[in-house]
Amino acid sequence: MITLDHITKTYNKGQFTAVKDISFEVQPGELFGLIGPDGAGKTTLFRILTTLLLPDQGRAVVNNFDVVKDYAKIRSCVGYMPGRFSLYQDLTIEENLNFFATVFGTTIEENYDLVKDIYQQIEPFKDRRAGKLSGGMKQKLALCCALIHKPAVLFLDEPTTGVDVVSRKEFWDMLKRLKQEGITILVSTPYMDEANRCDRIALMQKGSILSIDTPDGIVKAFPEELYAVRSSQTHSLLREVRAYDGTDSCFAFGDSLHVTFKTGKSQDLLPYLKSKGQTDATIQPIEPGIEDCFIHLLKG
Amino acid sequence: MKQLITFIRKEFLHVFRDRKTLLMLFGLPIAQIILFGFALSNEIKDSRIAIVDYSKDATTTQLISKIEASNYFDIQRTLATANDLNNAFKKGNIKMAIIFPANFGSDLTHTGNATLQVIADASDPNQATTITNYFNQIVADYNTSLAGSPSAAGTAGAATAQPMQIIPEMQMLYNPELRGAPNFVPGVMALVLMLVCTMMTSVSIVKEKELGTMEILLVSPFKPIYIIISKLAPNLIISIVNLFIILLLSYFFLDLPVKGSVLLLVTASTLFILTSLSIGLLLSINAKTQQAAMMGSLMGMMLPTMLLTGFLFPIENMPLPLQVFSNLVPSRWYFIIVKRVMLKGLGLTAVWKEILILSGMCLLLFAISLRKFKIRLQ
């Protein structure tokens, strides 16, 4: 459904490389996630695929149309939700939706089934201006507007950034339902915990793809044993675990440290910490998450 | 087509929901016309003038008493010779001087016409025109009374079949062209329409870029030309409404009716509005932020329009490079059209050249904008 073939894009006359030699494919009906921090090149990829930017090298195909040659055809069969809230703040919910329905040559009634679940949540406020909505409601409205013409492919650039936890969860539930309707979805997010909601993900960093797999596949590929280390003095703990010569990597994750060790050295950490005064330190093996894998890939 | 209508309706919603801007759009022309209008509609009374009479006969005495009788003038009797006048003008003691040459009365009775000299301080052109007009009126009245009197008709009129006439020879000091008063209405029209059109339009497209909505519009089947048309439509209509407000105000308020064809004036104005809209469009397409677009249209359009249109400063007196440059300013041509059609009552034959030039500018600017409109980001 979406094919990228060695896509490279630079800015400032080649001085800054936004994405470098990216190739991957998204199957029809797949929910594909681009996961990576700000500046990884996610938005650039979206803009190339939505025909807003021309790639410097490589070619890309969306719904069997070339993004350069057939840009006009792509524009009428995809839905796009940019990273920034991009609706008319001075128009009401209903006016916005009506406007985008008409621009795409359809009506709200025609595709109401598709947006019904989402629209019903914001319908009580339909006479409220979009600028006065909460972050979660704005995203729901934006999704409705991107969906109203029943696109074959949906591009969502960081749809959950700046949205509260509950709305984020609801949003991903909606994406799951849309997937069941057969819409191919490419979504990006900087939140690693959302990666598990995708069929497949691509971990991105500095314009390159580190790894592409299912979330499970990525986690399974984590080659080492991971431990969580806790103590009451979290701050000094990080310093001391990093100073321990058997430590391979150590990162703070909320209230604990995720640590990997050089072969066989995990047993000796607690005695070492005790000698440094961390008497209540505990250690336990844990399953790695996407974020652990991401950090591991960055290191490699 | 339905898409286009919806888009245009959306643009109107934007305009009407932004109350402050809307107020400015209609307030600006009204304020300008009233301000400039009052400046030119006030009567001038008791202007100090000097009368130098080298003839001192019955006719001049009669005329001088008529001048005195009107309450427009205050005659400074201390000034007796033409030499005193120069100083008095320089000091600003007098606004106008009337000089009757020797043998004024006998010239009138023997040859049927006589000449007197009127010198006015035209550094304030407004005032100079007004007071010389007052004086002309007095002379004209006197002429009529002469023509009606039997003695005059008997001596000169019967033989030559021409009534006797006094011909005032006007001389405007300091500003011979007399730019001023009625020029303000066409000038304000050019200025207001130009500013409103370019500013509104220049902001409208950049706004979509800044808000990010342009990204969505581009990734839609909506054609760029439709985007442009829908952006221009509300501004065009608002500007035409503004035009009628200005014309009505000048008719009822300033007593300045359209002497020529209203249809021609409105057509030419629409052309000028379209030209200004195209300039705004071009600015908008190139600007990155709303502020840049706003500053561009204010600085880039307001100054040339004020300075190089010819309604504040006569273009003929400018250095040659500026004169050449002023040809590129659309409001210059529009100003000429309005003056000819509205003030002088001339028809299409008098302004077709200017209309042609404006049409050319409009088409060129629009074509460039259309070409430069980016169908992608960057």
Coordinates of C-alpha atoms in Angstrom, one line a residue, chain A residues 9 11 47 50-54 67-68 71 75-76 78 80 82 84-88 90-92 95 99-100 102-105 129, chain B residues 2-3 6-7 10-11 13-15 17-18 207-222 231 375-378:
Chain A
K9 CA 15.7 14.3 1.8
Y11 CA 17.3 20.7 3.7
R47 CA 5.3 15.2 4.0
T50 CA 1.6 13.1 1.3
T51 CA 3.3 14.8 -1.7
L52 CA 4.0 18.0 0.2
L53 CA 7.8 17.6 -0.2
L54 CA 9.8 16.2 -3.1
V67 CA 4.4 10.6 -5.0
V68 CA 6.0 12.9 -7.5
Y71 CA 0.6 13.7 -6.7
R75 CA -4.1 14.0 -2.7
S76 CA -7.7 12.8 -3.3
V78 CA -5.4 9.9 1.4
Y80 CA -3.6 13.5 6.4
P82 CA -0.4 17.1 10.4
R84 CA 0.2 20.6 14.6
F85 CA -3.5 21.2 15.1
S86 CA -4.4 22.4 11.7
L87 CA -8.1 23.3 11.6
Y88 CA -9.8 26.6 11.5
D90 CA -12.6 30.4 14.3
L91 CA -15.0 27.9 12.8
T92 CA -17.1 25.6 14.9
E95 CA -18.3 24.0 10.2
F99 CA -15.9 22.4 5.1
F100 CA -13.4 19.5 4.8
T102 CA -17.1 19.5 0.8
V103 CA -13.4 20.2 -0.2
F104 CA -13.1 16.5 -0.7
G105 CA -16.3 16.3 -2.7
R129 CA -15.3 27.0 17.9
Chain B
K2 CA -19.9 23.5 -4.8
Q3 CA -16.5 23.3 -3.3
T6 CA -18.2 26.4 0.4
F7 CA -14.7 27.7 0.4
K10 CA -15.7 29.9 4.8
E11 CA -13.6 32.9 3.9
L13 CA -17.0 33.5 8.1
H14 CA -13.3 34.2 8.9
V15 CA -13.9 37.9 8.0
R17 CA -15.8 36.5 13.1
D18 CA -12.9 38.8 13.3
K207 CA -2.5 32.8 7.8
E208 CA -3.3 29.4 6.4
K209 CA 0.4 28.7 6.1
E210 CA 1.0 29.8 9.7
L211 CA -1.9 27.8 11.1
G212 CA -0.9 24.7 9.2
T213 CA -4.2 24.5 7.4
M214 CA -2.5 25.0 4.1
E215 CA -0.9 21.6 4.5
I216 CA -4.3 20.0 4.7
L217 CA -5.7 22.1 1.8
L218 CA -2.7 21.1 -0.4
V219 CA -3.3 17.4 0.5
S220 CA -6.8 17.6 -0.9
P221 CA -8.2 17.6 -4.4
F222 CA -8.9 21.3 -4.2
K231 CA -9.3 34.1 -0.9
I375 CA 1.6 23.3 -4.8
R376 CA 4.0 21.8 -2.2
L377 CA 5.7 23.1 1.0
Q378 CA 9.0 24.8 0.4

